[in-house]
């Protein structure tokens, strides 16, 4: 009970500070006037891809991989089973933007304008307080990476993937696009062709890192695409928590974000991936995220999807070894005029594997939140277990929520369960709370945060606070509160 | 000393006019009872007074200490010092009593910088006084509470939030004898020169413990009779019909 007090007290203090600091939406939707020093211009074809590879001075295998991926991208049709993607303007998208030539290991070396942006977003401060290391990416390129010395000494590698391709080519080659091949889907193929930036994190056997490592992505240019590729490898018996945060300013033209995240949790390891994505409302967010989970390993996906125009995101776990497990927590906030098509996939390929999926969605005004999930139990995944829970909260009368779970069960001894709830913020509840002095906004944010409580408890407090703040901002509520 | 003044108030719900010109004045230190048969509009009056959005005011005025609250929002009324203990308090799933009361208290008493720990201790004490376990602090507001527990929690809120004008809507319903005693004790404890009470009830039970100085009868959308406890005694014996008969 005492512990709970101090946690609540700290949370209260943090929230109060935020309230006073009058943070507004503009604080992340601002854009900088920085001109990229190099850009491939608009449009996509073979020579653009060659050019990107050329600029990066990549090994030949990577160049060939890119060209193959481009072919696959061009041959694949657009997915039509989900949200409307007709707003993506392939012709007028800028596929590669390079802000500056440096990759720094100290914030002091980062060009001022870029540093200011990250400082404004609170990144260097976070690094000092809570992180074992961090990477910052601005438009297409990583501009900063740093890893605390203790971990470096233990053989941990943490840098942007471009640097890793050059410095550790064999290691990267072992993992690159193994879990997510270019043939997986149109957007994964696109990423394969034009990928730039993203992180490479390797944790050697038996190394257990308690503090999280974070990458921060900032997309600044108008009508640009950001195509980072992240690989996290937790070698046998290791432990790692990797965190990603993303923002983009608001532009009139739509932007495209199509990342690949591959996680390899080897035998007996524990890997945790947390991402808080807060794209502005001009972004199509179409990442492919997948984990390979080996014998006795634990994978945990924790995600907050806020902002963006359309998001399609289904983090997947392939449970490949006996006793492998995955836990997937996702919060989606579908703001006015936006669509969140999110969910999870659990593929049980070995005996005694287990998956737990908790998906919470909130729809505001005409926002549309969709849960789309896949659960597959292969023959031979004996005594495997799965549980899926989807909770939706509708804020307004016109808010919408849909659930599309899909189960393929080929193993008779496997067990699974689904639960789904839909709640609405009701007039009676609001009237009751307001009669005690709370404003309508404060009352509804309390209901929203209450709805998320069981998930919030499972994420680190700094990020719970951040989510809390983002949700309030998204709901347009902060400032009118208190 | 606070004064709530209701003048010629008429109001409707779902397009149906329920209140048709209610007049009533409640000042600090006074205890008023509002009686009336089922469906007379007593709860409607309570809801209209706190500004429940489902109820529409068609005419008349509500003032507290001279401040016009007729068109004020529910939160403005709460800040002015009005409090309603609801007849059927609604459950607010997911919102913990601890954070709910803390947020409400901060709104109503912004100048009091009471520490979180101290505040919770105060709430726990109040919970115990009405016979609720202190573990209620971390439960969701009214979620899974029995009828009686909800009523007790309304009283806890009154004690914590310290309103100037308290409206208790059928506070005794759902309470057993012992609980009623505890609740009556709290009301008496809270009652003082700077607090006015309007106790809504359709029968006598609670009025035995708490003697009101003023008794009003709401019928046909109006306060058609006012008096002292002799009026409530007579209603107990004869029912409401005699009033209409006279
Ligand atoms: N929210 C509501 N919706 C529809 N009718 C209502 C509502 N609230 C009250 N009424 C109606 O108003 C009348 C008065 O109800 P109420 O104020 O609850 O009476 P009392 O509390 O005196 O028993 C009843 O006919 C009741 O059905
Ligand atoms: Mg009633």
PDB file of N, CA, C and O and ligand atoms in Angstrom, chain B residues 13-14 16 18 37-44 55, ligand 1:
ATOM      1  N   UNK B  13     -38.289  16.694 -18.130  1.00  0.00           N
ATOM      2  CA  UNK B  13     -37.366  15.647 -18.523  1.00  0.00           C
ATOM      3  C   UNK B  13     -38.040  14.847 -19.628  1.00  0.00           C
ATOM      4  O   UNK B  13     -39.237  14.567 -19.552  1.00  0.00           O
ATOM      5  N   UNK B  14     -37.281  14.542 -20.662  1.00  0.00           N
ATOM      6  CA  UNK B  14     -37.817  13.824 -21.819  1.00  0.00           C
ATOM      7  C   UNK B  14     -39.080  14.501 -22.357  1.00  0.00           C
ATOM      8  O   UNK B  14     -40.033  13.837 -22.739  1.00  0.00           O
ATOM      9  N   UNK B  16     -41.325  15.989 -20.816  1.00  0.00           N
ATOM     10  CA  UNK B  16     -42.487  15.969 -19.918  1.00  0.00           C
ATOM     11  C   UNK B  16     -42.238  16.953 -18.777  1.00  0.00           C
ATOM     12  O   UNK B  16     -41.215  16.866 -18.082  1.00  0.00           O
ATOM     13  N   UNK B  18     -42.257  18.250 -15.262  1.00  0.00           N
ATOM     14  CA  UNK B  18     -42.403  17.600 -13.954  1.00  0.00           C
ATOM     15  C   UNK B  18     -42.525  18.659 -12.855  1.00  0.00           C
ATOM     16  O   UNK B  18     -43.372  18.576 -11.978  1.00  0.00           O
ATOM     17  N   UNK B  37     -45.346  11.921  -2.539  1.00  0.00           N
ATOM     18  CA  UNK B  37     -45.547  10.543  -2.995  1.00  0.00           C
ATOM     19  C   UNK B  37     -44.560  10.163  -4.093  1.00  0.00           C
ATOM     20  O   UNK B  37     -43.894  11.019  -4.680  1.00  0.00           O
ATOM     21  N   UNK B  38     -44.486   8.880  -4.366  1.00  0.00           N
ATOM     22  CA  UNK B  38     -43.653   8.379  -5.456  1.00  0.00           C
ATOM     23  C   UNK B  38     -43.981   9.078  -6.756  1.00  0.00           C
ATOM     24  O   UNK B  38     -45.136   9.245  -7.094  1.00  0.00           O
ATOM     25  N   UNK B  39     -42.965   9.473  -7.480  1.00  0.00           N
ATOM     26  CA  UNK B  39     -43.190  10.071  -8.796  1.00  0.00           C
ATOM     27  C   UNK B  39     -43.595  11.533  -8.742  1.00  0.00           C
ATOM     28  O   UNK B  39     -43.935  12.125  -9.765  1.00  0.00           O
ATOM     29  N   UNK B  40     -43.536  12.142  -7.547  1.00  0.00           N
ATOM     30  CA  UNK B  40     -43.959  13.539  -7.424  1.00  0.00           C
ATOM     31  C   UNK B  40     -42.951  14.491  -8.088  1.00  0.00           C
ATOM     32  O   UNK B  40     -43.295  15.610  -8.455  1.00  0.00           O
ATOM     33  N   UNK B  41     -41.714  14.047  -8.213  1.00  0.00           N
ATOM     34  CA  UNK B  41     -40.707  14.918  -8.827  1.00  0.00           C
ATOM     35  C   UNK B  41     -39.622  15.349  -7.851  1.00  0.00           C
ATOM     36  O   UNK B  41     -38.862  16.279  -8.130  1.00  0.00           O
ATOM     37  N   UNK B  42     -39.497  14.656  -6.725  1.00  0.00           N
ATOM     38  CA  UNK B  42     -38.498  15.025  -5.717  1.00  0.00           C
ATOM     39  C   UNK B  42     -37.075  14.825  -6.270  1.00  0.00           C
ATOM     40  O   UNK B  42     -36.232  15.708  -6.171  1.00  0.00           O
ATOM     41  N   UNK B  43     -36.857  13.627  -6.851  1.00  0.00           N
ATOM     42  CA  UNK B  43     -35.520  13.381  -7.411  1.00  0.00           C
ATOM     43  C   UNK B  43     -35.259  14.306  -8.585  1.00  0.00           C
ATOM     44  O   UNK B  43     -34.129  14.754  -8.804  1.00  0.00           O
ATOM     45  N   UNK B  44     -36.303  14.580  -9.335  1.00  0.00           N
ATOM     46  CA  UNK B  44     -36.160  15.526 -10.439  1.00  0.00           C
ATOM     47  C   UNK B  44     -35.641  16.861  -9.921  1.00  0.00           C
ATOM     48  O   UNK B  44     -34.706  17.440 -10.495  1.00  0.00           O
ATOM     49  N   UNK B  55     -32.019  17.131 -17.743  1.00  0.00           N
ATOM     50  CA  UNK B  55     -33.181  17.889 -17.262  1.00  0.00           C
ATOM     51  C   UNK B  55     -33.133  19.324 -17.779  1.00  0.00           C
ATOM     52  O   UNK B  55     -32.103  19.975 -17.738  1.00  0.00           O
TER      53      UNK B  55
HETATM   54  N1  LIG C   1     -34.464  10.618 -16.611  1.00  0.00           N
HETATM   55  C1  LIG C   1     -35.809  10.497 -16.710  1.00  0.00           C
HETATM   56  N2  LIG C   1     -36.333  10.098 -17.873  1.00  0.00           N
HETATM   57  C2  LIG C   1     -37.662   9.982 -18.005  1.00  0.00           C
HETATM   58  N3  LIG C   1     -38.529  10.247 -17.046  1.00  0.00           N
HETATM   59  C3  LIG C   1     -38.061  10.656 -15.854  1.00  0.00           C
HETATM   60  C4  LIG C   1     -36.667  10.787 -15.624  1.00  0.00           C
HETATM   61  N4  LIG C   1     -36.482  11.210 -14.356  1.00  0.00           N
HETATM   62  C5  LIG C   1     -37.711  11.311 -13.824  1.00  0.00           C
HETATM   63  N5  LIG C   1     -38.677  10.991 -14.711  1.00  0.00           N
HETATM   64  C6  LIG C   1     -40.096  11.007 -14.498  1.00  0.00           C
HETATM   65  O1  LIG C   1     -40.412  12.142 -13.757  1.00  0.00           O
HETATM   66  C7  LIG C   1     -41.397  11.868 -12.789  1.00  0.00           C
HETATM   67  C8  LIG C   1     -40.865  12.227 -11.418  1.00  0.00           C
HETATM   68  O2  LIG C   1     -39.867  11.301 -11.067  1.00  0.00           O
HETATM   69  P1  LIG C   1     -38.963  11.491  -9.768  1.00  0.00           P
HETATM   70  O3  LIG C   1     -38.450  12.880  -9.772  1.00  0.00           O
HETATM   71  O4  LIG C   1     -37.960  10.403  -9.776  1.00  0.00           O
HETATM   72  O5  LIG C   1     -40.029  11.302  -8.589  1.00  0.00           O
HETATM   73  P2  LIG C   1     -39.794  11.046  -7.031  1.00  0.00           P
HETATM   74  O6  LIG C   1     -38.357  11.159  -6.761  1.00  0.00           O
HETATM   75  O7  LIG C   1     -40.597  12.089  -6.366  1.00  0.00           O
HETATM   76  O8  LIG C   1     -40.323   9.678  -6.754  1.00  0.00           O
HETATM   77  C9  LIG C   1     -41.763  10.408 -12.928  1.00  0.00           C
HETATM   78  O9  LIG C   1     -42.900  10.300 -13.728  1.00  0.00           O
HETATM   79  C10 LIG C   1     -40.554   9.842 -13.636  1.00  0.00           C
HETATM   80  O10 LIG C   1     -40.908   8.728 -14.422  1.00  0.00           O
END
